[in-house]
Coordinates of C-alpha atoms and ligand atoms in Angstrom, one line a residue:
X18 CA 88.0 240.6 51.0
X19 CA 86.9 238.9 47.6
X20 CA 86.8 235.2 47.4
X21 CA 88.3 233.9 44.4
X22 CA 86.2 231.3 42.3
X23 CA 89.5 229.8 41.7
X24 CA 92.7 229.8 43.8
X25 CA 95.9 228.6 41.2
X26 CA 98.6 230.9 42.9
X27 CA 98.6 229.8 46.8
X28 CA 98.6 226.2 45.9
X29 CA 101.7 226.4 44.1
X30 CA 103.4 229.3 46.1
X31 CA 105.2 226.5 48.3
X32 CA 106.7 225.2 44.9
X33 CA 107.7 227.9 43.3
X34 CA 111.9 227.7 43.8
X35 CA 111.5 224.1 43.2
X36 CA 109.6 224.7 39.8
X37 CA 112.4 227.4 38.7
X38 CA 115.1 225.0 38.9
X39 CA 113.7 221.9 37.7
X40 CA 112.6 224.6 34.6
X41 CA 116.2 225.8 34.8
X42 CA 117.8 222.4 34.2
X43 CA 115.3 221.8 31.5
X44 CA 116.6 224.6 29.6
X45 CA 120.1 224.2 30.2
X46 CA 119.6 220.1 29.0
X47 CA 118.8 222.0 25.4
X48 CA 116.1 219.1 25.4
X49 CA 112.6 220.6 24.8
X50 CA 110.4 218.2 23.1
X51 CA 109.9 214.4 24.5
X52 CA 112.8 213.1 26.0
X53 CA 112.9 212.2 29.5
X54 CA 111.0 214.6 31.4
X55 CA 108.3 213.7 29.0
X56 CA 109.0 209.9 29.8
X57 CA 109.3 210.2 33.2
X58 CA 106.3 212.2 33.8
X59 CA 103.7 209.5 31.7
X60 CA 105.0 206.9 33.2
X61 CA 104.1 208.6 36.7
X62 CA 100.8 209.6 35.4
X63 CA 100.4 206.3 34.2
X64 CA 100.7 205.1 37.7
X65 CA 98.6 207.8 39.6
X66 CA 96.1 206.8 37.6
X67 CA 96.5 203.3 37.3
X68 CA 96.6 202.8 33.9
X69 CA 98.9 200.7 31.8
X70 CA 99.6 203.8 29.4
X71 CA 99.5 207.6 30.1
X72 CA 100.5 209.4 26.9
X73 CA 101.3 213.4 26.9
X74 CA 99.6 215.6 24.2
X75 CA 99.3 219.2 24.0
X76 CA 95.9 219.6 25.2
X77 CA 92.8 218.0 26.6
X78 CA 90.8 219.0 23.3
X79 CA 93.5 217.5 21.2
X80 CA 93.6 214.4 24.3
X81 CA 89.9 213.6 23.1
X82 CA 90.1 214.1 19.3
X83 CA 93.0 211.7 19.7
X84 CA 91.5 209.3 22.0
X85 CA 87.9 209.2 19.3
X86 CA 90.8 208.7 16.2
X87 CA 92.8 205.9 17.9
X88 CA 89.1 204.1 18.8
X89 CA 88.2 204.5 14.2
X90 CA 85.9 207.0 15.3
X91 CA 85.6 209.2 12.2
X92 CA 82.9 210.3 9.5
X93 CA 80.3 208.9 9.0
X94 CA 80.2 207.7 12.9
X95 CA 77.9 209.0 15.5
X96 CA 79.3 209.4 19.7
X97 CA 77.2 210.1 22.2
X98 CA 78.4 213.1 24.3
X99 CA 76.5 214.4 27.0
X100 CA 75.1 218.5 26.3
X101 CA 75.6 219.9 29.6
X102 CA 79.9 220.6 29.8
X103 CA 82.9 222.0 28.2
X104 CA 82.5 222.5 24.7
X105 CA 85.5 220.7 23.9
X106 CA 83.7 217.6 24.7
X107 CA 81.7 218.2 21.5
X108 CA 84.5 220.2 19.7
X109 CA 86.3 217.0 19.4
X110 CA 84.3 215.0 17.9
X111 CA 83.2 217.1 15.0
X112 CA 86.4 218.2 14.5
X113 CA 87.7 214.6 13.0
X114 CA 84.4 214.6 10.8
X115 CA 82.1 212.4 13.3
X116 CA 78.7 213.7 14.4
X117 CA 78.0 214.7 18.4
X118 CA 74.4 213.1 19.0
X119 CA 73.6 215.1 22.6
X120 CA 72.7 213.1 25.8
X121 CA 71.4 214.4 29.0
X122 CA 72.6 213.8 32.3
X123 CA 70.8 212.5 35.3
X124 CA 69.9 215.3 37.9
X125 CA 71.2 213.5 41.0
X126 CA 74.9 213.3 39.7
X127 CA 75.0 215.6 36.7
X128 CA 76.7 213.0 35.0
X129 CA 75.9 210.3 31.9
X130 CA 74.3 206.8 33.1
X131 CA 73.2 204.0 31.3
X132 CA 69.5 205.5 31.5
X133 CA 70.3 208.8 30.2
X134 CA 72.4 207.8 27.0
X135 CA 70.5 205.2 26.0
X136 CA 68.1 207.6 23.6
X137 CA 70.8 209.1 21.7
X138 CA 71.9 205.9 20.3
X139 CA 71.6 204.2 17.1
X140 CA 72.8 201.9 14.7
X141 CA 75.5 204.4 14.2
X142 CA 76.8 204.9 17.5
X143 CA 80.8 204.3 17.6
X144 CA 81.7 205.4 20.7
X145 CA 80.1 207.2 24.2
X146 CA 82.3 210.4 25.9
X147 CA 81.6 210.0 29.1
X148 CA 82.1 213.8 31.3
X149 CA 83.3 213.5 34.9
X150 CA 82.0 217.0 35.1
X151 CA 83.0 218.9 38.2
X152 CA 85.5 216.4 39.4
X153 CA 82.6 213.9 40.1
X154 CA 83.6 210.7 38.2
X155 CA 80.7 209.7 36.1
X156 CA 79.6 205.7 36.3
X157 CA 81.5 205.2 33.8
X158 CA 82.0 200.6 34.3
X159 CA 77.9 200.7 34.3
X160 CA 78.1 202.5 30.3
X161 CA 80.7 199.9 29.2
X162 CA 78.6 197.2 30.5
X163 CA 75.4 198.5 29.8
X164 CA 76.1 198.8 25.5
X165 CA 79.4 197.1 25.1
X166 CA 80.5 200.2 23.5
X167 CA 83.7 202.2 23.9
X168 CA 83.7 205.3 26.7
X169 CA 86.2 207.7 25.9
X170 CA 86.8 209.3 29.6
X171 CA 86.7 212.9 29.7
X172 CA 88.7 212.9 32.9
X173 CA 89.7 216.6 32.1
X174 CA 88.4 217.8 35.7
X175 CA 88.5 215.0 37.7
X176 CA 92.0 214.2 38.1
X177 CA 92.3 212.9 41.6
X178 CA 89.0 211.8 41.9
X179 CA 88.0 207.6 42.3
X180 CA 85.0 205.3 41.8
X181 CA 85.1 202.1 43.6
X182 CA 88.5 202.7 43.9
X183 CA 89.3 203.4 40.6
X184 CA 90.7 206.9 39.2
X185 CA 89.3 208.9 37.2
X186 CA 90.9 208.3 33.5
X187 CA 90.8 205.0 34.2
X188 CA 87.5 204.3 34.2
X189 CA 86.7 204.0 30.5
X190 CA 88.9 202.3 27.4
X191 CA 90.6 205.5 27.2
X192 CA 90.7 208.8 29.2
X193 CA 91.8 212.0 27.7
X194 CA 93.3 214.5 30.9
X195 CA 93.7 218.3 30.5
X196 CA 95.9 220.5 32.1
X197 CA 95.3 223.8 31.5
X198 CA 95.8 225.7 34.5
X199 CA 92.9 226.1 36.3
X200 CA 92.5 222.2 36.4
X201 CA 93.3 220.3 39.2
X202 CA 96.6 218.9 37.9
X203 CA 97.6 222.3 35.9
X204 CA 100.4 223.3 34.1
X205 CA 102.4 227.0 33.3
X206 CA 100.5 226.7 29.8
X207 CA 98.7 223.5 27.6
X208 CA 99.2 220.4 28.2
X209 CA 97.2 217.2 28.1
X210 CA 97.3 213.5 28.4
X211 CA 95.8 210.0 27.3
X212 CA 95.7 207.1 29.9
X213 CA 94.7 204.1 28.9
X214 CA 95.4 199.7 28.9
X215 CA 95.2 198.9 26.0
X216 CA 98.3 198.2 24.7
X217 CA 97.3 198.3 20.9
X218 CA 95.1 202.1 21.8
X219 CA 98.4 203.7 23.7
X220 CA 100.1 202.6 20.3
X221 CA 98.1 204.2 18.1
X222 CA 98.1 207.4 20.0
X223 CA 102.0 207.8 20.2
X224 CA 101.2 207.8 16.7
X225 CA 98.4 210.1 16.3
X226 CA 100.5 212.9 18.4
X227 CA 103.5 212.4 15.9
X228 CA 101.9 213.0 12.6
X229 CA 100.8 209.9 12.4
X230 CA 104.4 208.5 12.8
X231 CA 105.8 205.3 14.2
X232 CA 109.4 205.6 13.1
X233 CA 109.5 209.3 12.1
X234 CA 110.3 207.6 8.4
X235 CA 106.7 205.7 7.4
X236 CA 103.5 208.3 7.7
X237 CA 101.1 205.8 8.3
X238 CA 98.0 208.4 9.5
X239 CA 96.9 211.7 8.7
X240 CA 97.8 212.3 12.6
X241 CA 98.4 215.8 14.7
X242 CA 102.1 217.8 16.1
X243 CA 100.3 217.2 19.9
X244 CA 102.9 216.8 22.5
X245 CA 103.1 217.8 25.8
X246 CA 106.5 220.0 26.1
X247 CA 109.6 219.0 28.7
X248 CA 108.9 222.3 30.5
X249 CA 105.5 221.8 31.5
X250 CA 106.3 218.2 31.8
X251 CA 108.3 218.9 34.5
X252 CA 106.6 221.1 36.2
X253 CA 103.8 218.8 36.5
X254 CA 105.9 216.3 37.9
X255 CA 106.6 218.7 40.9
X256 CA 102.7 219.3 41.6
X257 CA 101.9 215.4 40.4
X258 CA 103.4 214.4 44.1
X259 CA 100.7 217.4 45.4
X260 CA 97.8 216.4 43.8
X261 CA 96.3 214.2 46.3
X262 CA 96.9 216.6 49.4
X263 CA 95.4 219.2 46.6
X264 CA 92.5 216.9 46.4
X265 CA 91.8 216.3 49.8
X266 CA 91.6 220.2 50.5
X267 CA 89.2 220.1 47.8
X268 CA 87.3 217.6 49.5
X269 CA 87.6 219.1 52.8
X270 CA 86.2 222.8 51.2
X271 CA 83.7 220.6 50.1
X272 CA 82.9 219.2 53.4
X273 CA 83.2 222.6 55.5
X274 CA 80.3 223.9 52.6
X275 CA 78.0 221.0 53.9
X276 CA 78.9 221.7 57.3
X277 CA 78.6 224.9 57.2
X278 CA 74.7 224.6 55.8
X279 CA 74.9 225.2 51.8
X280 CA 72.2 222.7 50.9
X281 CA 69.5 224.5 53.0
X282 CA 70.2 227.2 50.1
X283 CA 70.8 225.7 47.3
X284 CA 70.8 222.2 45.2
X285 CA 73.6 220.0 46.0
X286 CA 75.2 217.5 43.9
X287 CA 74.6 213.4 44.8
X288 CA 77.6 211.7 43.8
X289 CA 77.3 208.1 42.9
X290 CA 78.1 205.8 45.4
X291 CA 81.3 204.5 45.7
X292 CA 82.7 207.8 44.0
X293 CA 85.3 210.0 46.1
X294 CA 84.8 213.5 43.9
X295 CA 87.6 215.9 43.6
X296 CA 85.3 218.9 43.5
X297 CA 87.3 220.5 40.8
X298 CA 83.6 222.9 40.6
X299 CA 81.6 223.3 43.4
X300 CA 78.3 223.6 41.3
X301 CA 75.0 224.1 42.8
X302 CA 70.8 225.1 41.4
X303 CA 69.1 227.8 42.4
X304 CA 65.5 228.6 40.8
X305 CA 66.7 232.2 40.5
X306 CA 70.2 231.5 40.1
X307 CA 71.3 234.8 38.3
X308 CA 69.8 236.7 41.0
X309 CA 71.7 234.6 43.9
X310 CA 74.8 234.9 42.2
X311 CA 74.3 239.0 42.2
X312 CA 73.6 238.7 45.6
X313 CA 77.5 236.7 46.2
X314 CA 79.1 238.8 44.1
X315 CA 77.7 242.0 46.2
X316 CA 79.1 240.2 49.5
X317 CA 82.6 239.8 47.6
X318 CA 81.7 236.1 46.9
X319 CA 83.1 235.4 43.1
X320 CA 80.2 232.9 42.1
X321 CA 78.9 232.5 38.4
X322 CA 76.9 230.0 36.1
X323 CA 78.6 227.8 33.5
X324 CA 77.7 226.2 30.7
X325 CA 74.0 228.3 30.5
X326 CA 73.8 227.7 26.7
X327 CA 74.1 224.2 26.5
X328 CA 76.3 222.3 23.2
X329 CA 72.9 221.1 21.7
X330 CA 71.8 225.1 21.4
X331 CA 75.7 226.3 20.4
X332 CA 75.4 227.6 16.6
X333 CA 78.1 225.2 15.9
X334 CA 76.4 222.3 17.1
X335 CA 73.0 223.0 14.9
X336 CA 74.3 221.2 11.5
X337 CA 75.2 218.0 13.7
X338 CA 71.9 217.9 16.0
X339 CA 69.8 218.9 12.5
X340 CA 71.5 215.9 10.7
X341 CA 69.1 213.4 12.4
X342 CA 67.2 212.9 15.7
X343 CA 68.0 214.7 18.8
X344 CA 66.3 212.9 22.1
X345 CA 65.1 216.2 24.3
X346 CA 67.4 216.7 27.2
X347 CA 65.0 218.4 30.1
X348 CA 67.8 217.8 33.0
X349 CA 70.2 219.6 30.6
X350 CA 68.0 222.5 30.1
X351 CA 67.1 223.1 33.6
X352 CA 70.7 222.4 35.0
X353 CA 71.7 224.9 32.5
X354 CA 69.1 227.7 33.8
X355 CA 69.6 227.5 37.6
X356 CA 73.3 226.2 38.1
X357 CA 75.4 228.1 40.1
X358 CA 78.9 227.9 40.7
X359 CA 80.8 229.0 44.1
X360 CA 84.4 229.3 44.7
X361 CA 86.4 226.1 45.4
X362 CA 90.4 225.0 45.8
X363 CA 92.8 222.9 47.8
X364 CA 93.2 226.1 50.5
X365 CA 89.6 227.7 50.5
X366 CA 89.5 227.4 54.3
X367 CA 86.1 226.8 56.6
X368 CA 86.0 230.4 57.4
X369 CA 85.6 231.1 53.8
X370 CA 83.3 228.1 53.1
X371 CA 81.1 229.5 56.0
X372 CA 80.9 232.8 54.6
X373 CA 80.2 232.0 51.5
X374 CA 76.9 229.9 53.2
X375 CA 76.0 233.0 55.3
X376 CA 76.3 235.6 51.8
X377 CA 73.4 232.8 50.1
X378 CA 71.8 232.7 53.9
X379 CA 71.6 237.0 53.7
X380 CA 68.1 238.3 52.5
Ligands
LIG415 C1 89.0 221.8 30.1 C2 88.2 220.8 29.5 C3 88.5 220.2 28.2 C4 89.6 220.8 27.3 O1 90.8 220.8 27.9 P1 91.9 221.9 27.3 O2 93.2 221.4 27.9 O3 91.5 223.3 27.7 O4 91.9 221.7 25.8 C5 87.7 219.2 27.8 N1 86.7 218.7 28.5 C6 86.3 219.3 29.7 C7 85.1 218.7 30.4 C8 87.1 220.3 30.2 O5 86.7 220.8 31.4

């Protein structure tokens, strides 16, 4: 018996002949793009999260360069963004002609703080992205406080997850959500969202998704064709009322790893206080990482690294960290060497978690 690194099917099994004929009255309503579906899905979203806005898009990438545009970020600007994640959370910001400046991460949390951003800044700073990598929410009120700067939320795979009792994509002026499918809030396909308060922000990104269009008569921005589609709408409607039993299995798979011994083998994650993760990753260090994860996948434990080459290394990235000073990022490095990732989902069970512990245990 493998176990899966991810587990998207069981989850949703349970759904299924709800999905198909929501889906099916979706196609029959001839209504495929906005509309309500759409409408009644943000406004859920909106209140999952706890934000005054939630705003669909067609993609977490397009959710950040969005969020960056409707905060002026553009060329000439510097963001902060932290190395060690996605590549999207880079992607983004050069793509609307702003330059990436890499932070690192603090090696408790994995996440941005005040402390570890505070290099990377200058007199050209606009804005900070702040990663909530692995579904732990990063301290996201202590940024905002720390610079007075805007913190664009990647929230893309902590949907579920709280600080202080707070949710994730809520935490900063404006949070950009993904769900592609392996996310903890995914859809059959792209989609993505924007959650923020601001009134003026949520404006300007109904905009920015609609070419830039109010009215669909004045153009008033170069903006993007990024919409979240009726279909997946809502399907994700259907799992939104899920998500937080999906979340607390994540938690409890979590829980049953610690139980069952895992940081007597590896590295652990320290969450911040106050935060309640929604494991979306359950990422760990190893000093010999790619040998440990050999050694799981020869037990028929899926396990593998992520992010090993780091954005401030990607050949993309060399123009925008050669355009000016680049603070070194040591936790980034060495997180990127011996990380190690090991399977995680709403159903992995205890018996699973436990085996998974005894396959890192075996010699
Ligand atoms: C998945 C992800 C994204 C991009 O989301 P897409 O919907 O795939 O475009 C951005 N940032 C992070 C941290 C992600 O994990």
């Amino acid at each position: 018996m493998t176990i899966p690194l991810f587990d998207i099917k069981t989850p949703l099994a349970p759904l299924q002949a709800t999905i198909i004929k929501r889906v099916t009255e979706v196609i029959e309503s001839g209504r495929f793009i906005f509309g309500p579906e759409v409408e009644g899905f943000e406004h859920e979203l909106a209140e999952y999260v706890g934000t005054r806005d939630a705003i669909g898009v067609g993609n977490g990438t397009e959710a950040l360069m969005i969020a960056a545009r409707a905060l002026g970020v553009g060329p000439g600007d510097e963001v902060v963004v932290p190395s060690f994640t996605f590549y999207a959370s880079a992607e983004a910001i050069a793509a609307i002609g702003a330059r990436p400046v890499f932070c690192d991460i603090d090696k408790d949390t994995r996440n941005v703080t005040p402390d570890s951003v505070r290099p990377a800044l200058s007199a050209k700073t606009k804005a900070i992205v702040a990663v909530d990598l692995c579904g732990v929410p990063a301290e996201v009120p202590a940024i905002r406080k720390e610079f007075g700067l805007p913190v664009i939320e990647d929230a893309a795979q902590a949907l579920g997850a709280s600080l202080d009792g707070q949710r994730a994509g809520a935490l900063g002026d404006i949070g950009a959500i993904s769900f592609f499918p392996s996310k903890n809030l995914g859809a059959f396909g792209d989609g993505g969202a924007i959650t923020t308060d601001d009134p003026e922000l949520a404006e300007k990104v109904r905009a920015l998704r609609f070419h830039g269009s109010r009215n669909k008569e004045s153009f008033e921005y170069i903006g993007y064709n990024s919409r979240l589609d009726a279909i997946q709408a809502a399907i994700l409607r259907i799992e939104l009322a899920h998500l937080d039993e999906w979340c607390s299995g994540r938690k409890a798979a979590y829980a049953a790893y610690l139980k069952a011994g895992l940081a007597e083998y590896v590295g652990v994650c320290t969450p911040p206080q106050g935060s309640d993760p929604a494991w979306y990753l359950c990422m760990n260090t190893h000093p010999q990482a790619d040998a440990v994860i050999a050694k799981l996948k020869a037990a028929g434990v899926s396990a593998r690294s992520y992010y090993r080459k780091p954005l401030h290394v990607q050949p993309a990235m060399a123009p925008y960290v050669n355009a000016g000073p680049q603070p070194p990022l040591p936790v980034t490095d060495e997180l990127a060497a011996t990380n190690l990732v090991v399977p995680i989902s709403p159903v992995l069970t205890e018996a699973q978690a436990t085996e998974v512990v005894a396959a890192l245990a075996a010699n």
